């Protein structure tokens, strides 16, 4: 399903705006890890639906510009995820995390950022702790983000535990 993401050509990467050419590059093992991690949590739905708090969503957790009734193909969903990660989420994350990250920590942080938003991620205790040098505490702080609409959601609890474990592999 995600094969098209991982075979994306260098020419396609060259078309990305300069700010998108950070560490997350299409066709790399890191891109594969990030996309696979996020897709595993978000799932893939080609028709618009309302998420657990009522936000119109499509594809792999995409909410930007989604209208109920929309449908898209799986390849469009894959391309949409990679574009949002490389153009929006990864650059924002790379700006606010000031210390080096291993690939596993990078993927865990990008998954969290994609789920809670770049603004929320950059202001989080996860980033503060990591930038202060307390990497293990930063990974454990991921567990705090287990709520949607003010209530604990079992799926988010599972996701955060998996993100924490992935993060800890990288420290």
mmCIF file of C-alpha atoms in Angstrom:
data_model
loop_
_atom_site.group_PDB
_atom_site.id
_atom_site.type_symbol
_atom_site.label_atom_id
_atom_site.label_comp_id
_atom_site.label_asym_id
_atom_site.label_seq_id
_atom_site.Cartn_x
_atom_site.Cartn_y
_atom_site.Cartn_z
ATOM 1 C CA UNK A 1 0.000 0.000 0.000
ATOM 2 C CA UNK A 2 2.753 2.472 0.845
ATOM 3 C CA UNK A 3 5.132 1.266 -1.851
ATOM 4 C CA UNK A 4 4.580 4.361 -3.974
ATOM 5 C CA UNK A 5 5.798 6.583 -1.136
ATOM 6 C CA UNK A 6 9.062 4.726 -0.865
ATOM 7 C CA UNK A 7 9.795 4.643 -4.600
ATOM 8 C CA UNK A 8 9.296 8.342 -5.122
ATOM 9 C CA UNK A 9 12.008 9.661 -7.424
ATOM 10 C CA UNK A 10 14.706 12.221 -6.740
ATOM 11 C CA UNK A 11 12.998 14.446 -9.307
ATOM 12 C CA UNK A 12 9.855 14.520 -7.169
ATOM 13 C CA UNK A 13 11.916 15.460 -4.126
ATOM 14 C CA UNK A 14 13.605 18.233 -6.119
ATOM 15 C CA UNK A 15 10.166 19.766 -6.758
ATOM 16 C CA UNK A 16 9.550 20.231 -3.042
ATOM 17 C CA UNK A 17 9.970 23.783 -1.766
ATOM 18 C CA UNK A 18 13.359 24.496 -0.115
ATOM 19 C CA UNK A 19 11.910 24.465 3.411
ATOM 20 C CA UNK A 20 10.678 20.907 2.803
ATOM 21 C CA UNK A 21 14.167 19.564 2.128
ATOM 22 C CA UNK A 22 15.096 18.823 5.728
ATOM 23 C CA UNK A 23 16.014 15.455 7.148
ATOM 24 C CA UNK A 24 12.804 13.755 6.007
ATOM 25 C CA UNK A 25 13.339 12.999 2.320
ATOM 26 C CA UNK A 26 11.010 10.872 0.213
ATOM 27 C CA UNK A 27 12.440 7.510 -0.744
ATOM 28 C CA UNK A 28 14.639 7.148 2.344
ATOM 29 C CA UNK A 29 14.447 4.590 5.121
ATOM 30 C CA UNK A 30 13.492 7.391 7.521
ATOM 31 C CA UNK A 31 10.543 8.403 5.304
ATOM 32 C CA UNK A 32 9.460 4.764 5.181
ATOM 33 C CA UNK A 33 9.698 4.451 8.978
ATOM 34 C CA UNK A 34 7.721 7.658 9.569
ATOM 35 C CA UNK A 35 5.015 6.902 7.003
ATOM 36 C CA UNK A 36 4.610 3.305 8.142
ATOM 37 C CA UNK A 37 4.446 4.346 11.803
ATOM 38 C CA UNK A 38 1.812 7.013 11.193
ATOM 39 C CA UNK A 39 -0.261 4.872 8.816
ATOM 40 C CA UNK A 40 -0.267 2.063 11.368
ATOM 41 C CA UNK A 41 -1.851 4.383 13.921
ATOM 42 C CA UNK A 42 -4.108 6.453 11.677
ATOM 43 C CA UNK A 43 -5.256 3.792 9.229
ATOM 44 C CA UNK A 44 -6.203 4.636 5.643
ATOM 45 C CA UNK A 45 -9.719 5.604 4.597
ATOM 46 C CA UNK A 46 -10.411 6.884 1.104
ATOM 47 C CA UNK A 47 -13.768 8.473 1.982
ATOM 48 C CA UNK A 48 -14.150 11.418 4.356
ATOM 49 C CA UNK A 49 -15.387 10.601 7.853
ATOM 50 C CA UNK A 50 -15.643 12.336 11.208
ATOM 51 C CA UNK A 51 -12.906 11.437 13.680
ATOM 52 C CA UNK A 52 -13.510 10.732 17.373
ATOM 53 C CA UNK A 53 -14.064 14.431 18.121
ATOM 54 C CA UNK A 54 -16.083 15.177 14.983
ATOM 55 C CA UNK A 55 -13.412 16.658 12.693
ATOM 56 C CA UNK A 56 -13.798 15.779 8.977
ATOM 57 C CA UNK A 57 -10.863 13.485 8.161
ATOM 58 C CA UNK A 58 -9.692 11.483 5.164
ATOM 59 C CA UNK A 59 -6.854 9.218 4.104
ATOM 60 C CA UNK A 60 -4.203 8.809 6.784
ATOM 61 C CA UNK A 61 -5.518 11.233 9.406
ATOM 62 C CA UNK A 62 -5.607 14.244 7.063
ATOM 63 C CA UNK A 63 -7.878 17.073 8.235
ATOM 64 C CA UNK A 64 -6.644 20.015 6.144
ATOM 65 C CA UNK A 65 -9.199 21.009 3.510
ATOM 66 C CA UNK A 66 -11.385 17.942 4.068
ATOM 67 C CA UNK A 67 -15.100 18.138 3.278
ATOM 68 C CA UNK A 68 -17.615 15.433 4.042
ATOM 69 C CA UNK A 69 -18.393 13.477 0.877
ATOM 70 C CA UNK A 70 -14.802 13.665 -0.428
ATOM 71 C CA UNK A 71 -13.200 10.530 -1.829
ATOM 72 C CA UNK A 72 -9.629 9.990 -2.998
ATOM 73 C CA UNK A 73 -7.502 7.046 -4.146
ATOM 74 C CA UNK A 74 -4.943 5.189 -2.019
ATOM 75 C CA UNK A 75 -2.023 6.597 -4.064
ATOM 76 C CA UNK A 76 -3.420 10.105 -3.512
ATOM 77 C CA UNK A 77 -3.606 9.410 0.227
ATOM 78 C CA UNK A 78 -0.005 8.208 0.299
ATOM 79 C CA UNK A 79 1.174 11.273 -1.611
ATOM 80 C CA UNK A 80 -0.874 13.547 0.650
ATOM 81 C CA UNK A 81 0.745 12.109 3.787
ATOM 82 C CA UNK A 82 4.266 12.407 2.433
ATOM 83 C CA UNK A 83 3.643 15.964 1.263
ATOM 84 C CA UNK A 84 2.227 17.060 4.638
ATOM 85 C CA UNK A 85 5.083 15.406 6.504
ATOM 86 C CA UNK A 86 7.854 16.840 4.324
ATOM 87 C CA UNK A 87 6.374 20.309 3.843
ATOM 88 C CA UNK A 88 4.640 20.997 7.152
ATOM 89 C CA UNK A 89 5.247 18.673 10.069
ATOM 90 C CA UNK A 90 8.909 17.665 9.702
ATOM 91 C CA UNK A 91 10.188 21.229 9.126
ATOM 92 C CA UNK A 92 8.217 22.512 12.137
ATOM 93 C CA UNK A 93 9.492 19.673 14.304
ATOM 94 C CA UNK A 94 13.072 20.204 13.147
ATOM 95 C CA UNK A 95 12.828 23.900 14.067
ATOM 96 C CA UNK A 96 11.639 23.295 17.622
ATOM 97 C CA UNK A 97 13.739 20.231 18.538
ATOM 98 C CA UNK A 98 17.247 21.622 18.918
ATOM 99 C CA UNK A 99 19.162 18.464 19.846
ATOM 100 C CA UNK A 100 20.111 15.641 17.472
ATOM 101 C CA UNK A 101 17.647 12.746 17.201
ATOM 102 C CA UNK A 102 18.101 9.167 16.100
ATOM 103 C CA UNK A 103 15.701 7.896 13.440
ATOM 104 C CA UNK A 104 13.463 6.089 15.950
ATOM 105 C CA UNK A 105 13.071 9.174 18.139
ATOM 106 C CA UNK A 106 12.510 11.278 15.018
ATOM 107 C CA UNK A 107 9.721 8.945 13.841
ATOM 108 C CA UNK A 108 8.088 8.884 17.292
ATOM 109 C CA UNK A 109 8.190 12.680 17.573
ATOM 110 C CA UNK A 110 6.877 13.153 14.028
ATOM 111 C CA UNK A 111 3.997 10.754 14.716
ATOM 112 C CA UNK A 112 3.088 12.676 17.880
ATOM 113 C CA UNK A 113 3.384 16.014 16.086
ATOM 114 C CA UNK A 114 1.202 14.806 13.204
ATOM 115 C CA UNK A 115 -1.444 13.703 15.688
ATOM 116 C CA UNK A 116 -1.496 16.708 18.058
ATOM 117 C CA UNK A 117 -0.366 19.406 15.631
ATOM 118 C CA UNK A 118 2.958 21.168 15.239
ATOM 119 C CA UNK A 119 2.020 24.003 17.590
ATOM 120 C CA UNK A 120 1.003 21.653 20.371
ATOM 121 C CA UNK A 121 4.072 19.518 19.860
ATOM 122 C CA UNK A 122 6.522 22.431 19.852
ATOM 123 C CA UNK A 123 5.031 23.807 23.094
ATOM 124 C CA UNK A 124 4.932 20.399 24.783
ATOM 125 C CA UNK A 125 6.863 19.034 27.728
ATOM 126 C CA UNK A 126 8.229 16.431 25.302
ATOM 127 C CA UNK A 127 10.162 19.119 23.417
ATOM 128 C CA UNK A 128 11.154 21.047 26.546
ATOM 129 C CA UNK A 129 12.582 17.936 28.192
ATOM 130 C CA UNK A 130 14.338 16.718 25.054
ATOM 131 C CA UNK A 131 15.926 20.096 24.367
ATOM 132 C CA UNK A 132 17.059 20.259 28.007
ATOM 133 C CA UNK A 133 18.910 16.979 27.494
ATOM 134 C CA UNK A 134 16.538 14.682 29.408
ATOM 135 C CA UNK A 135 15.782 12.394 26.490
ATOM 136 C CA UNK A 136 14.312 9.513 28.478
ATOM 137 C CA UNK A 137 11.923 11.818 30.344
ATOM 138 C CA UNK A 138 10.927 13.350 27.005
ATOM 139 C CA UNK A 139 10.040 9.913 25.663
ATOM 140 C CA UNK A 140 8.024 9.134 28.809
ATOM 141 C CA UNK A 141 6.203 12.493 28.494
ATOM 142 C CA UNK A 142 4.658 11.262 25.224
ATOM 143 C CA UNK A 143 2.261 9.225 27.393
ATOM 144 C CA UNK A 144 0.556 12.429 28.604
ATOM 145 C CA UNK A 145 -1.129 12.944 25.223
ATOM 146 C CA UNK A 146 -3.802 10.273 25.554
ATOM 147 C CA UNK A 147 -6.947 12.433 25.388
ATOM 148 C CA UNK A 148 -9.305 13.605 22.680
ATOM 149 C CA UNK A 149 -12.189 15.890 23.473
ATOM 150 C CA UNK A 150 -11.096 15.911 27.126
ATOM 151 C CA UNK A 151 -11.388 12.174 27.654
ATOM 152 C CA UNK A 152 -8.857 9.344 27.650
ATOM 153 C CA UNK A 153 -9.096 7.338 24.424
ATOM 154 C CA UNK A 154 -7.922 3.713 24.444
ATOM 155 C CA UNK A 155 -6.520 4.008 20.915
ATOM 156 C CA UNK A 156 -4.448 7.021 21.941
ATOM 157 C CA UNK A 157 -3.169 5.186 25.014
ATOM 158 C CA UNK A 158 -1.968 2.332 22.747
ATOM 159 C CA UNK A 159 -0.499 4.784 20.240
ATOM 160 C CA UNK A 160 1.381 6.746 22.910
ATOM 161 C CA UNK A 161 2.833 3.573 24.435
ATOM 162 C CA UNK A 162 4.097 2.521 21.007
ATOM 163 C CA UNK A 163 5.491 6.014 20.310
ATOM 164 C CA UNK A 164 7.193 6.007 23.715
ATOM 165 C CA UNK A 165 8.795 2.617 23.003
ATOM 166 C CA UNK A 166 9.965 3.786 19.568
ATOM 167 C CA UNK A 167 11.336 6.988 21.079
ATOM 168 C CA UNK A 168 13.237 5.077 23.760
ATOM 169 C CA UNK A 169 14.870 2.889 21.077
ATOM 170 C CA UNK A 170 16.484 6.061 19.779
ATOM 171 C CA UNK A 171 18.016 7.305 23.057
#
